[in-house]
XYZ file of C-alpha atoms in Angstrom:
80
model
C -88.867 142.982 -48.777
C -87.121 144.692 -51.799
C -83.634 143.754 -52.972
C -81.272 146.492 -52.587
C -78.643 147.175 -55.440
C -75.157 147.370 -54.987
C -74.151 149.413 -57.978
C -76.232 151.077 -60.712
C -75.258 151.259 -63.954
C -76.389 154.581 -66.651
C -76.106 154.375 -70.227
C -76.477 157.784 -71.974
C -78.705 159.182 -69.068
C -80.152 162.369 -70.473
C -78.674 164.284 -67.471
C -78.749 168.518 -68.245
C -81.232 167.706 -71.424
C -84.256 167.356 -69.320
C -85.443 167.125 -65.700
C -83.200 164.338 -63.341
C -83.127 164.826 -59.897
C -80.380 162.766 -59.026
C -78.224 159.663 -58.913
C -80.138 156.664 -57.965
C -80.396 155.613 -54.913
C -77.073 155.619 -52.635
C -74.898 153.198 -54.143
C -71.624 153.846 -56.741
C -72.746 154.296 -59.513
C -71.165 154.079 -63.138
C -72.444 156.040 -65.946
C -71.430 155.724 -69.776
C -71.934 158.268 -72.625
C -70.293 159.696 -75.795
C -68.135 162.348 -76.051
C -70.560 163.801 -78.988
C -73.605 163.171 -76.394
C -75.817 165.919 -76.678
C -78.500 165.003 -74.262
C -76.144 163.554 -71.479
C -74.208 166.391 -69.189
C -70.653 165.445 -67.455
C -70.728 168.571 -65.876
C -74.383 168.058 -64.239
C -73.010 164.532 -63.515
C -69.968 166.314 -61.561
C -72.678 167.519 -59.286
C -72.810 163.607 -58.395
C -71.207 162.277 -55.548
C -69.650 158.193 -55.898
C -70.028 158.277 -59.678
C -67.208 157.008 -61.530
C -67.692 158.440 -65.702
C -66.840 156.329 -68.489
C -66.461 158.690 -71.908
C -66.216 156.704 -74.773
C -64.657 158.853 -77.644
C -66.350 159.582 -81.080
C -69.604 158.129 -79.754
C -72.757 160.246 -79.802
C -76.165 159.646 -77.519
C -76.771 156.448 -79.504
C -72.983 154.952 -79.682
C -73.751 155.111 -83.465
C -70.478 153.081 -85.098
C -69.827 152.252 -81.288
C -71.649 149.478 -80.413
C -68.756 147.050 -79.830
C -67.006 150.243 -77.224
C -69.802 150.586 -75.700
C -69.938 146.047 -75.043
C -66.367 145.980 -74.175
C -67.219 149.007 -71.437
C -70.263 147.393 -69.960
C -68.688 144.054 -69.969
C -66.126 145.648 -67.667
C -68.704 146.264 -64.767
C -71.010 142.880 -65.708
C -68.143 140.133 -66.284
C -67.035 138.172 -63.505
């Protein structure tokens, strides 16, 4: 018996750079990149239904001089 997720979380997912089929699974999902990402896609993420995009600005696949954006953004979904 397998647990079953209520949300799914994507950091950076290389959607449009290479091969990625779709969203997993059936649950919302929240997905994070850059706005200088040049592996991850917003507009093949569009083709996404139930996924709510967080763009943080400045930051590039790696959130290079982002790190602490890209905490306060996943502490958002994780935090009680």
């Amino acid at each position: 018996r397998g647990l079953a997720p209520q949300r799914a979380i994507l950091v950076a997912p290389p959607v449009g750079a290479m091969p990625f089929p779709s969203r997993p699974g059936q649950v919302p999902t929240d997905v994070v990149i850059g706005s200088r990402d040049d592996f991850a896609d917003p507009a093949a993420l569009d083709a996404w239904s139930d996924v709510t995009l967080h763009r943080i600005d400045g930051a590039d696949h790696f959130f290079s001089g982002h790190h602490d954006d890209l905490q306060q953004t996943l502490r958002r979904f994780v935090a009680p």
